[in-house]
Coordinates of N, CA and C in Angstrom, one line a residue:
M105 N 22.1 55.9 152.9 CA 21.7 54.6 153.1 C 20.6 54.4 154.2
T106 N 20.3 53.7 155.1 CA 19.4 53.7 156.0 C 19.8 54.6 157.2
Q107 N 18.6 54.8 157.9 CA 18.9 55.5 159.3 C 19.8 54.6 160.1
D108 N 19.5 53.4 160.1 CA 20.3 52.5 161.1 C 21.5 52.5 160.9
L109 N 21.9 52.6 159.7 CA 23.5 52.6 159.4 C 24.3 53.6 159.7
S110 N 23.3 55.0 159.7 CA 23.9 56.4 159.8 C 24.3 56.0 161.2
S111 N 23.1 55.7 162.3 CA 23.1 55.6 163.4 C 24.2 55.0 164.2
L112 N 24.5 53.8 163.6 CA 25.5 52.8 164.0 C 26.9 53.5 163.7
A113 N 27.2 54.2 162.5 CA 28.4 54.9 162.2 C 28.7 55.8 163.1
R114 N 27.5 56.7 163.4 CA 27.8 57.8 164.7 C 28.1 57.2 166.0
A115 N 27.4 56.1 166.4 CA 27.7 55.8 167.8 C 29.1 55.0 167.8
L116 N 29.6 54.2 166.8 CA 31.2 53.9 166.6 C 31.8 54.9 166.8
Y117 N 31.7 56.0 165.8 CA 32.4 57.0 165.9 C 32.5 57.8 167.1
A118 N 31.8 58.2 167.9 CA 31.7 58.5 169.3 C 32.5 57.7 170.3
R119 N 31.9 56.4 170.0 CA 32.7 55.3 171.1 C 34.1 55.6 170.8
T120 N 34.6 55.5 169.6 CA 36.0 55.5 169.2 C 36.9 57.0 169.5
E121 N 36.3 58.1 169.4 CA 36.7 59.4 169.6 C 36.4 59.3 171.5
H122 N 35.8 59.0 172.1 CA 35.8 58.9 173.5 C 37.2 58.0 173.9
L123 N 37.2 56.8 173.3 CA 38.2 56.0 173.8 C 39.9 56.6 173.6
L124 N 39.8 57.6 172.3 CA 41.0 58.1 171.8 C 41.5 59.1 172.9
K125 N 40.1 59.8 173.5 CA 40.4 61.1 174.3 C 40.9 60.3 175.6
H126 N 40.5 59.4 176.1 CA 40.9 59.1 177.2 C 42.2 58.1 177.2
R127 N 42.6 57.5 175.9 CA 43.7 56.7 176.0 C 44.3 57.3 174.6
P128 N 45.3 58.2 174.4 CA 45.9 58.8 173.4 C 46.9 58.1 172.6
D129 N 47.4 57.0 173.7 CA 48.6 56.1 173.6 C 48.0 54.9 172.7
L130 N 46.7 54.8 172.4 CA 46.2 53.6 171.1 C 46.6 53.9 169.9
A131 N 46.4 55.4 169.9 CA 46.5 56.2 168.5 C 48.0 55.5 167.9
P132 N 48.0 55.4 166.5 CA 49.4 55.4 165.9 C 50.3 56.3 166.1
R133 N 51.5 56.0 166.2 CA 52.5 57.1 166.4 C 52.6 58.2 165.1
R134 N 52.8 59.3 165.2 CA 53.0 60.2 164.0 C 53.8 61.0 164.4
P135 N 54.6 61.4 163.7 CA 55.7 62.6 163.6 C 55.2 63.9 163.7
R136 N 55.6 64.9 164.8 CA 55.1 66.0 165.0 C 55.0 67.1 163.9
I137 N 56.1 66.8 163.2 CA 56.2 67.9 162.0 C 55.8 67.2 160.8
G138 N 55.2 67.4 159.6 CA 54.8 66.8 158.5 C 53.2 66.9 158.4
F139 N 52.6 66.3 157.4 CA 51.4 66.4 156.8 C 50.4 66.1 158.2
Q140 N 49.4 66.8 158.4 CA 48.5 66.0 158.9 C 47.1 65.2 158.3
P141 N 47.1 63.9 158.7 CA 45.8 63.5 157.8 C 44.5 64.0 157.8
R142 N 43.8 63.8 156.7 CA 42.5 64.6 156.7 C 41.4 63.8 157.2
L143 N 41.9 62.4 157.2 CA 40.7 61.5 158.0 C 41.4 61.2 159.3
S144 N 40.6 61.3 160.6 CA 41.4 61.1 161.7 C 41.3 59.6 162.1
D145 N 42.0 59.1 163.2 CA 42.4 57.8 163.6 C 40.7 57.4 164.2
A146 N 40.0 57.9 164.7 CA 38.9 58.0 164.9 C 37.9 57.5 163.7
E147 N 38.0 58.3 162.9 CA 37.1 57.9 161.4 C 37.7 56.8 160.9
L148 N 38.9 56.5 161.0 CA 39.4 55.5 160.0 C 39.4 54.0 160.8
A149 N 39.3 54.0 162.3 CA 38.9 52.9 163.0 C 37.2 52.5 163.0
T150 N 36.7 53.5 162.9 CA 35.4 53.5 162.6 C 34.8 53.1 161.4
L151 N 35.4 53.3 160.0 CA 35.3 52.8 158.8 C 35.7 51.3 158.9
A152 N 36.8 50.9 159.4 CA 37.2 49.8 159.3 C 36.2 48.6 160.0
L153 N 35.7 49.2 161.1 CA 35.0 48.3 161.8 C 33.2 48.3 161.2
M154 N 33.2 49.3 160.3 CA 31.7 49.3 159.7 C 31.9 48.3 158.7
Q155 N 32.9 48.4 158.1 CA 33.1 47.5 156.8 C 33.1 46.1 157.2
A156 N 33.8 45.7 158.2 CA 33.9 44.3 159.0 C 32.7 44.1 159.4
L157 N 31.8 44.9 160.0 CA 30.4 44.5 160.6 C 29.5 44.2 159.4
L158 N 29.7 44.7 158.1 CA 28.9 44.7 156.8 C 29.4 43.6 156.1
G159 N 30.6 42.8 156.4 CA 31.0 41.9 156.1 C 32.0 41.8 154.8
Y160 N 32.7 42.8 154.5 CA 33.5 43.3 153.4 C 34.8 42.8 153.6
T161 N 35.6 41.7 153.0 CA 36.5 41.5 153.1 C 37.8 41.8 152.0
S162 N 37.2 42.1 150.9 CA 38.0 43.2 150.1 C 38.2 44.4 150.4
E163 N 39.7 45.1 150.5 CA 39.7 46.0 150.9 C 39.2 47.3 149.6
A164 N 39.4 47.1 148.5 CA 38.9 47.5 147.4 C 37.4 48.0 147.2
R165 N 36.7 46.8 147.6 CA 35.3 47.0 147.5 C 34.8 47.6 148.9
R166 N 35.5 47.5 149.8 CA 35.0 48.1 151.1 C 35.5 49.7 150.8
L167 N 36.1 50.1 150.3 CA 36.6 51.4 149.8 C 35.2 52.0 148.8
R168 N 35.1 51.1 147.9 CA 33.9 51.6 146.8 C 32.6 51.7 147.5
Y169 N 32.2 51.0 148.4 CA 31.3 50.8 149.2 C 31.1 52.2 150.0
A170 N 32.3 52.5 150.6 CA 32.0 53.7 151.6 C 31.8 54.9 150.9
R171 N 32.4 55.0 149.8 CA 32.5 56.2 148.8 C 31.3 56.5 148.4
T172 N 30.3 55.3 148.2 CA 29.0 55.5 147.5 C 27.8 55.6 148.6
H173 N 28.0 54.9 149.6 CA 27.2 54.8 150.7 C 27.4 55.6 151.9
L174 N 28.6 55.9 152.5 CA 29.0 56.3 153.5 C 29.7 57.6 153.4
S175 N 29.4 58.2 152.4 CA 30.0 59.7 152.3 C 29.7 60.7 152.8
E176 N 28.5 60.7 153.5 CA 28.1 61.9 154.3 C 28.5 61.8 155.6
Q177 N 29.0 60.2 156.4 CA 29.7 60.3 157.5 C 30.9 60.4 157.3
F178 N 31.8 60.1 156.3 CA 33.1 60.2 156.1 C 33.3 61.1 154.8
P179 N 33.4 62.5 154.7 CA 33.3 63.2 153.7 C 34.8 62.9 152.9
Y180 N 36.0 62.4 153.6 CA 37.3 62.6 153.1 C 37.6 61.1 153.1
L181 N 38.0 60.2 151.9 CA 38.3 59.1 152.0 C 39.7 59.1 151.2
P182 N 40.9 58.5 151.9 CA 42.0 58.5 151.4 C 42.0 57.4 150.0
Q183 N 42.9 57.2 149.1 CA 42.9 56.1 148.1 C 43.5 54.9 148.6
Q184 N 43.3 53.7 148.0 CA 43.4 52.8 148.6 C 44.9 52.6 149.1
P185 N 46.0 52.9 148.4 CA 47.4 52.7 149.0 C 47.6 53.2 150.4
G186 N 46.9 54.8 150.3 CA 47.1 55.3 151.7 C 46.0 54.7 152.7
Y187 N 45.2 54.2 152.4 CA 44.2 53.9 153.3 C 45.0 52.4 153.9
N188 N 45.3 51.6 153.1 CA 45.8 50.3 153.7 C 46.9 50.5 154.6
K189 N 48.0 51.7 154.2 CA 48.8 51.8 154.9 C 48.6 52.3 156.3
R190 N 47.6 53.0 156.4 CA 47.1 53.7 157.8 C 46.3 52.9 158.4
L191 N 45.5 51.8 157.8 CA 44.7 50.8 158.4 C 45.9 49.7 159.2
R192 N 47.2 49.4 158.5 CA 48.0 48.4 159.2 C 48.6 48.9 160.2
K193 N 48.7 50.4 160.1 CA 49.8 50.9 161.3 C 48.6 51.3 162.8
A194 N 47.3 51.2 162.4 CA 46.4 51.4 163.2 C 45.6 49.9 163.6
S195 N 46.3 49.0 163.4 CA 45.8 47.8 163.8 C 45.6 47.4 165.3
G196 N 46.6 48.1 166.0 CA 46.7 47.8 167.6 C 45.4 48.6 168.0
L197 N 45.1 49.8 167.6 CA 43.9 50.6 168.0 C 42.5 49.7 167.6
I198 N 42.6 49.3 166.3 CA 41.2 48.5 166.1 C 41.1 47.2 166.9
R199 N 42.2 46.5 167.2 CA 42.1 45.1 168.1 C 41.5 45.8 169.4
H200 N 42.2 47.0 170.1 CA 41.7 47.3 171.4 C 40.2 47.7 171.3
L201 N 39.9 48.3 170.2 CA 38.5 48.8 170.2 C 37.5 47.8 169.9
I202 N 37.9 46.6 169.4 CA 36.8 45.7 169.1 C 36.6 44.6 170.4
R203 N 37.9 44.9 171.1 CA 37.9 44.2 172.2 C 37.1 45.1 173.7
H204 N 37.2 46.4 173.4 CA 36.5 47.4 174.3 C 34.9 47.2 174.0
L205 N 34.7 47.1 172.7 CA 33.3 46.9 172.3 C 32.7 45.7 172.9
A206 N 33.5 44.6 172.7 CA 33.0 43.1 173.0 C 32.9 43.1 174.5
T207 N 33.7 43.7 175.5 CA 33.6 43.8 177.0 C 32.3 44.3 177.5
D208 N 31.9 45.2 176.5 CA 30.7 46.1 176.9 C 29.3 45.2 176.5
T209 N 29.4 44.0 176.1 CA 28.1 43.3 175.8 C 27.9 42.5 176.9
T210 N 26.6 41.8 176.8 CA 26.4 40.8 178.0 C 26.8 39.6 177.5
A211 N 27.3 39.6 176.4 CA 27.8 37.9 175.9 C 29.2 37.5 176.4
W212 N 30.0 38.9 176.6 CA 31.2 38.5 177.3 C 31.3 37.9 178.5
T213 N 30.3 38.2 179.2 CA 30.3 37.5 180.8 C 29.4 36.3 180.7
D214 N 28.8 36.0 179.8 CA 28.0 34.8 179.7 C 28.9 33.6 179.6
D215 N 28.3 32.6 180.5 CA 28.9 31.2 180.8 C 28.7 30.3 179.4
V216 N 27.5 30.5 179.1 CA 26.9 29.7 177.9 C 26.8 30.3 176.4
W217 N 27.8 29.7 175.5 CA 27.9 30.3 174.1 C 27.2 29.4 173.2
V218 N 26.6 29.9 172.1 CA 26.0 29.1 171.3 C 27.0 29.2 170.0
V219 N 27.4 27.8 169.6 CA 28.4 27.9 168.3 C 27.5 27.2 167.1
D220 N 27.7 27.9 166.0 CA 27.3 26.8 165.1 C 28.3 26.8 164.1
S221 N 28.8 25.4 163.8 CA 30.0 25.4 163.0 C 29.4 24.1 162.1
T222 N 30.5 23.7 161.1 CA 30.5 22.6 160.3 C 31.2 21.5 161.0
P223 N 30.8 20.1 161.0 CA 31.4 19.1 161.8 C 32.6 19.0 161.1
V224 N 33.8 18.5 161.8 CA 35.1 18.5 161.1 C 35.4 16.9 161.2
E225 N 35.6 16.2 160.0 CA 35.8 14.9 159.9 C 37.2 14.5 160.7
C226 N 37.1 13.5 161.3 CA 38.4 13.1 162.1 C 39.0 11.9 161.6
A227 N 37.9 10.9 161.2 CA 38.1 9.5 160.5 C 37.0 9.1 159.9
R228 N 37.4 8.4 158.5 CA 36.5 8.2 157.6 C 35.6 6.7 158.1
S229 N 37.0 5.7 158.4 CA 36.1 4.7 158.6 C 36.2 4.1 160.0
R230 N 35.3 3.3 160.0 CA 35.1 2.5 161.8 C 36.6 2.2 162.3
E231 N 37.4 1.5 161.8 CA 38.5 0.8 162.0 C 39.6 2.0 162.4
T232 N 39.6 3.1 161.6 CA 40.4 4.2 162.0 C 39.7 4.8 163.3
V233 N 38.5 4.9 163.6 CA 38.1 5.6 164.5 C 38.4 4.7 166.0
K234 N 38.6 3.4 165.8 CA 38.7 2.4 167.0 C 40.1 2.6 167.3
R235 N 41.1 2.8 166.2 CA 42.7 3.1 166.5 C 42.8 4.4 166.8
S236 N 42.2 5.4 166.7 CA 42.4 6.9 167.1 C 42.3 7.2 168.5
D237 N 43.3 8.1 168.9 CA 43.3 8.5 170.3 C 41.9 9.3 170.5
L238 N 41.0 9.8 169.8 CA 39.8 10.1 169.9 C 38.7 9.0 170.5
A239 N 38.9 7.7 170.2 CA 38.3 6.5 170.5 C 37.6 6.5 171.8
G240 N 36.5 6.7 172.0 CA 35.6 6.4 173.3 C 35.1 8.0 173.3
W241 N 35.9 8.9 172.6 CA 35.2 10.3 172.9 C 34.3 10.5 171.5
A242 N 35.1 10.3 170.2 CA 34.5 10.8 169.0 C 33.7 9.4 168.6
Q243 N 32.8 9.7 167.8 CA 31.8 8.8 167.4 C 31.9 8.5 165.9
Y244 N 31.5 7.2 165.4 CA 31.4 7.2 163.7 C 30.3 7.1 163.4
G245 N 30.0 8.2 162.3 CA 28.9 8.2 161.5 C 28.3 9.5 161.6
Y246 N 27.1 9.9 161.3 CA 26.7 11.3 161.1 C 25.2 11.5 161.6
C247 N 25.1 12.4 162.4 CA 23.9 12.7 163.3 C 23.4 13.9 162.7
A248 N 22.4 14.2 162.1 CA 21.8 15.6 161.7 C 21.2 16.2 162.5
C249 N 21.3 17.5 162.8 CA 20.7 18.3 163.9 C 19.2 18.3 163.4
T250 N 18.5 18.2 164.3 CA 16.9 18.1 164.0 C 16.4 19.7 164.4
W251 N 17.0 20.0 165.3 CA 16.5 21.7 165.7 C 16.9 22.4 164.7
C252 N 17.9 22.6 163.8 CA 18.1 23.1 163.0 C 17.8 23.1 161.3
A253 N 17.3 22.0 161.3 CA 16.8 21.4 160.0 C 15.8 22.3 159.6
P254 N 15.7 22.6 158.2 CA 14.6 23.6 157.8 C 13.2 22.7 157.9

């Protein structure tokens, strides 16, 4: 794909591998005897984070994309049932890794966050607004945002 995507994959893998080296208890528990996985836990977590960053919600599409575009970083990818099982067992590792990456950014300690969201309707009519517990807090009507209008 692009050099940027390859660099991101390598950086995420290095960070995950470093985290697992210092905190081996985060890796999913595996029996000592039996098959050793061909895809390491660090590769699995990196692949999951890459696909989340790329915006894929379907695991089938996620694997298909990885097979075609990320095959040089991940030479072996399990089939979908095996990938799903391993991904669910590694959910604690992935959660911890996401938090670890988030705390390493400046947005984590920033006291001002900009949020872009769709307004949630709390009352349709003026009478309902007056009777609501939100009376005095919420306003009736619609106010278009002037700074984000095209």
